[in-house]
Amino acid sequence: MGFTGTKNYIASKELQLAVNAAITLEKPLLIKGEPGTGKTMLAEELSASLGADLLQWHIKSTTKAQQGLYEYDAVSRLRDSQLGDARVHNIGNYIVKGKLWQAFTAEKRPVLLIDEIDKADIEFPNDLLLELDKMEFFVYETQERIVAKQRPIVIITSNNEKELPDAFLRRCFFHYIQFPEREEMTQILDVHFPNIKKDLLEKALTSFFQIRDVGGIKKKPSTSELIDWLKLLVADDIPASVLQDNDAKNALPPLYGALLKNEQDIHLFEKLMFMARR
């Protein structure tokens, strides 16, 4: 049975095709898109829909590819040797399994999320080429080869902060999540706010998309920020009449701090408001 989204996650037809194609080809699915468009949530909902375990490897600027395989805790072994602990005779006691090792040896096919791969060093993707392609690696300390019992479903996300190597891209199935159009956004919000007043939802969506359309805005608000904004509007019982029917781009919306995240964009809107008043 193919992935068609879940009750908590609205997946476009294109995204559904990409997920199912990657599973069929047994290739990692590389997902790009604006921050807040549901890339990480895709892996969570995919694992839930398949009834599979989810292993999450969140990448930082200091993350090394080796950490995804395993790490040798030499410091603990040295300390135990000084204390005369018998554990030191088995070096395997000091091998810390990484997320790939856990995925390779799982009894049931898991979903492995490698989140925000573009945060790491440029060589990070290249360092995982063999492991993701052959689904195996060698542990030098114990002289054992770890081979995947079955290929995990690998979801890799990127915010496009840096280009990924061609050799890495060749091994992936790629999909870019387009920002939702108004109709699809309405479906997404219906999942999160099934009882929201329709006039509030319509005017909030109008304001949101007009803000995104303002020329010169540095950081466009995302889907997750729209959801946060609507939560605040509902919690504070903001009436729909407070939101602008037209020219929302010339006024700061109530609780705008959920949508605008830097002073440059706020100054831009203040300037537009001043010009509109003139």
Coordinates of C-alpha atoms in Angstrom, one line a residue:
M1 CA 0.0 0.0 0.0
G2 CA 1.5 3.3 -1.1
F3 CA 1.8 6.5 1.0
T4 CA -1.1 8.9 0.5
G5 CA -0.6 11.2 3.5
T6 CA -2.3 10.8 6.9
K7 CA -5.1 12.5 8.8
N8 CA -2.5 14.8 10.3
Y9 CA -0.4 15.4 7.1
I10 CA -1.7 16.6 3.8
A11 CA 0.6 15.4 1.1
S12 CA 0.3 16.7 -2.5
K13 CA 0.0 14.2 -5.3
E14 CA 3.6 15.0 -6.4
L15 CA 4.9 14.3 -2.9
Q16 CA 3.0 11.0 -2.7
L17 CA 4.5 9.9 -6.0
A18 CA 8.0 10.9 -4.8
V19 CA 7.7 9.0 -1.6
N20 CA 6.4 5.8 -3.2
A21 CA 9.0 6.0 -6.0
A22 CA 11.8 6.3 -3.5
I23 CA 10.5 3.3 -1.6
T24 CA 10.1 1.3 -4.8
L25 CA 13.6 2.2 -6.0
E26 CA 15.0 1.6 -2.5
K27 CA 16.8 5.0 -2.8
P28 CA 17.1 7.7 -0.2
L29 CA 14.4 10.4 -0.7
L30 CA 16.0 13.9 -0.7
I31 CA 13.4 16.5 0.3
K32 CA 14.0 20.2 -0.2
G33 CA 11.7 23.1 0.4
E34 CA 11.3 26.3 2.4
P35 CA 11.7 25.9 6.2
G36 CA 8.4 25.1 7.8
T37 CA 6.9 23.2 4.8
G38 CA 6.7 19.9 6.6
K39 CA 9.9 18.1 5.5
T40 CA 10.7 16.6 8.9
M41 CA 7.1 15.9 9.7
L42 CA 6.9 13.8 6.5
A43 CA 9.3 11.2 8.0
E44 CA 7.3 11.2 11.2
E45 CA 4.0 10.7 9.5
L46 CA 5.4 8.2 7.0
S47 CA 6.7 6.0 9.8
A48 CA 3.3 6.3 11.6
S49 CA 1.4 5.3 8.4
L50 CA 3.6 2.3 7.8
G51 CA 3.7 1.3 11.5
A52 CA 7.5 1.5 11.3
D53 CA 10.0 2.7 13.9
L54 CA 11.4 6.2 13.2
L55 CA 15.2 6.8 13.8
Q56 CA 16.0 10.5 13.7
W57 CA 19.5 11.8 13.0
H58 CA 19.4 15.6 13.4
I59 CA 22.5 17.1 11.7
K60 CA 24.4 20.0 13.2
S61 CA 27.4 22.0 11.8
T62 CA 29.7 19.9 13.9
T63 CA 28.2 16.5 13.0
K64 CA 30.5 14.0 11.3
A65 CA 29.4 11.1 9.1
Q66 CA 31.2 8.6 11.4
Q67 CA 28.8 9.5 14.2
G68 CA 26.0 8.0 12.1
L69 CA 27.9 4.7 11.9
Y70 CA 29.4 4.3 15.4
E71 CA 31.8 6.0 17.8
Y72 CA 34.6 4.4 19.8
D73 CA 34.6 5.6 23.5
A74 CA 38.3 5.4 24.1
V75 CA 38.1 7.7 27.2
S76 CA 35.7 5.4 29.0
R77 CA 37.9 2.4 28.2
L78 CA 41.0 4.1 29.5
R79 CA 39.2 5.0 32.7
D80 CA 37.9 1.5 33.2
S81 CA 41.4 0.1 32.6
Q82 CA 42.7 2.3 35.4
L83 CA 40.0 1.1 37.7
G84 CA 40.7 -2.6 36.8
D85 CA 37.2 -3.1 35.3
A86 CA 37.0 -6.5 33.4
R87 CA 34.9 -4.8 30.7
V88 CA 38.0 -3.4 29.1
H89 CA 38.9 -6.9 27.6
N90 CA 35.9 -6.6 25.2
I91 CA 36.3 -3.5 23.0
G92 CA 32.7 -3.9 21.9
N93 CA 31.6 -2.6 25.2
Y94 CA 32.9 0.8 24.1
I95 CA 31.4 1.0 20.7
V96 CA 28.4 3.4 20.6
K97 CA 26.1 2.5 17.7
G98 CA 25.0 5.3 15.5
K99 CA 21.6 5.8 13.7
L100 CA 22.7 4.0 10.6
W101 CA 23.9 1.0 12.5
Q102 CA 20.6 0.9 14.4
A103 CA 18.7 1.2 11.1
F104 CA 20.8 -1.6 9.4
T105 CA 20.3 -4.1 12.3
A106 CA 16.6 -3.4 13.0
E107 CA 14.4 -6.5 12.9
K108 CA 11.7 -4.6 11.2
R109 CA 12.3 -2.1 8.3
P110 CA 12.5 1.3 9.9
V111 CA 12.3 4.9 8.6
L112 CA 15.6 6.7 8.9
L113 CA 15.5 10.5 8.9
I114 CA 18.7 12.4 8.2
D115 CA 17.5 15.9 9.0
E116 CA 19.0 19.1 7.5
I117 CA 22.0 17.5 5.9
D118 CA 23.1 20.8 4.5
K119 CA 24.0 22.1 7.9
A120 CA 27.1 19.8 8.0
D121 CA 30.5 20.2 6.4
I122 CA 30.5 20.0 2.6
E123 CA 32.3 16.6 2.7
F124 CA 29.6 15.1 5.0
P125 CA 27.4 13.7 2.1
N126 CA 30.4 12.3 0.3
D127 CA 31.4 10.4 3.5
L128 CA 28.1 8.6 3.5
L129 CA 28.1 7.5 -0.2
L130 CA 29.2 3.9 0.3
E131 CA 27.0 3.3 3.3
L132 CA 23.9 4.7 1.7
D133 CA 24.6 2.9 -1.6
K134 CA 25.8 -0.5 -0.4
M135 CA 24.0 -0.4 3.0
E136 CA 27.0 -1.7 4.8
F137 CA 30.2 -0.5 6.6
F138 CA 33.2 -1.9 8.5
V139 CA 34.0 -1.6 12.2
Y140 CA 37.7 -1.5 12.4
E141 CA 37.9 -1.7 16.2
T142 CA 36.1 -5.1 16.3
Q143 CA 36.9 -6.2 12.7
E144 CA 33.2 -6.8 11.8
R145 CA 31.2 -5.9 8.8
I146 CA 27.7 -4.5 9.5
V147 CA 25.3 -5.3 6.6
A148 CA 21.7 -4.1 6.5
K149 CA 19.2 -6.8 7.1
Q150 CA 16.8 -4.9 4.9
R151 CA 17.2 -1.4 3.3
P152 CA 15.6 1.2 5.6
I153 CA 13.4 3.9 4.1
V154 CA 15.7 6.9 4.2
I155 CA 14.4 10.4 4.2
I156 CA 17.0 13.2 3.9
T157 CA 15.9 16.9 4.3
S158 CA 17.7 20.0 3.2
N159 CA 17.0 23.7 3.5
N160 CA 19.3 24.4 0.5
E161 CA 21.8 26.3 2.6
K162 CA 24.6 24.7 0.5
E163 CA 24.9 22.7 -2.7
L164 CA 25.1 18.9 -2.3
P165 CA 27.7 16.9 -4.3
D166 CA 26.6 15.4 -7.6
A167 CA 27.7 12.0 -6.6
F168 CA 25.4 12.1 -3.6
L169 CA 22.5 13.5 -5.6
R170 CA 22.9 10.7 -8.1
R171 CA 22.1 8.2 -5.3
C172 CA 18.9 9.9 -4.2
F173 CA 15.4 10.4 -5.5
F174 CA 14.7 14.1 -5.3
H175 CA 11.6 16.1 -4.6
Y176 CA 11.1 19.8 -3.9
I177 CA 8.1 20.7 -1.8
Q178 CA 6.4 23.6 -3.4
F179 CA 4.8 26.1 -1.1
P180 CA 1.1 25.3 -0.8
E181 CA -1.4 27.2 -2.9
R182 CA -4.3 28.7 -1.0
E183 CA -6.6 25.7 -1.6
E184 CA -4.0 23.2 -0.3
M185 CA -3.2 25.5 2.6
T186 CA -6.9 25.5 3.5
Q187 CA -6.9 21.7 3.6
I188 CA -3.8 21.8 5.8
L189 CA -5.3 24.3 8.2
D190 CA -8.6 22.3 8.4
V191 CA -6.5 19.4 9.9
H192 CA -5.2 21.7 12.6
F193 CA -8.2 23.9 13.2
P194 CA -11.4 21.8 12.3
N195 CA -13.7 24.2 14.2
I196 CA -12.2 27.6 13.3
K197 CA -14.6 30.3 12.1
K198 CA -14.6 30.4 8.3
D199 CA -14.5 34.2 8.1
L200 CA -11.4 34.3 10.4
L201 CA -9.7 31.6 8.4
E202 CA -10.4 33.4 5.1
K203 CA -9.2 36.8 6.2
A204 CA -6.1 35.3 8.0
L205 CA -5.2 33.4 4.7
T206 CA -5.6 36.6 2.7
S207 CA -3.4 38.5 5.1
F208 CA -0.8 35.7 5.1
F209 CA -0.5 35.4 1.4
Q210 CA -0.4 39.2 0.9
I211 CA 2.5 39.3 3.4
R212 CA 4.3 36.6 1.4
D213 CA 3.8 38.6 -1.8
V214 CA 5.4 41.8 -0.5
G215 CA 8.4 42.7 -2.5
G216 CA 11.7 42.9 -0.6
I217 CA 10.6 40.8 2.4
K218 CA 13.7 39.0 3.7
K219 CA 12.0 36.0 5.3
K220 CA 8.6 34.9 4.1
P221 CA 6.4 33.4 6.8
S222 CA 6.1 29.6 6.5
T223 CA 3.3 27.1 7.0
S224 CA 4.4 26.4 10.5
E225 CA 4.4 30.1 11.3
L226 CA 0.9 30.5 9.9
I227 CA -0.3 27.7 12.1
D228 CA 1.3 29.4 15.2
W229 CA -0.3 32.7 14.2
L230 CA -3.7 31.1 13.9
K231 CA -3.3 29.4 17.3
L232 CA -2.7 32.8 18.8
L233 CA -5.7 34.4 17.0
V234 CA -8.0 31.6 18.2
A235 CA -6.5 31.7 21.7
D236 CA -7.0 35.5 22.1
D237 CA -10.4 35.3 20.3
I238 CA -9.3 37.9 17.8
P239 CA -12.3 38.8 15.6
A240 CA -12.1 38.5 11.9
S241 CA -12.9 42.2 11.6
V242 CA -9.5 43.1 13.1
L243 CA -7.8 41.6 10.1
Q244 CA -7.6 43.7 7.0
D245 CA -9.9 42.8 4.1
N246 CA -7.6 44.5 1.6
D247 CA -4.1 46.0 1.5
A248 CA -2.9 43.7 4.3
K249 CA 0.6 44.3 3.0
N250 CA 0.2 47.9 4.1
A251 CA -0.5 47.1 7.8
L252 CA 1.0 45.0 10.5
P253 CA -1.4 42.2 11.4
P254 CA -2.2 41.6 15.1
L255 CA 0.4 39.3 16.8
Y256 CA 2.7 39.8 13.8
G257 CA 5.6 38.5 15.8
A258 CA 4.5 35.0 14.9
L259 CA 4.9 35.8 11.2
L260 CA 7.7 38.4 10.9
K261 CA 10.9 37.2 12.4
N262 CA 13.4 40.1 11.8
E263 CA 13.5 43.8 12.2
Q264 CA 14.2 44.5 8.5
D265 CA 10.8 43.1 7.5
I266 CA 9.0 44.9 10.3
H267 CA 10.7 48.2 9.2
L268 CA 9.6 47.4 5.6
F269 CA 6.0 47.1 6.7
E270 CA 6.2 50.2 8.8
K271 CA 7.5 52.1 5.8
L272 CA 4.7 50.7 3.6
M273 CA 2.1 51.8 6.3
F274 CA 3.6 55.3 6.3
M275 CA 3.5 55.6 2.6
A276 CA -0.1 54.3 2.5
R277 CA -1.2 56.9 5.0
R278 CA 0.3 59.6 2.9

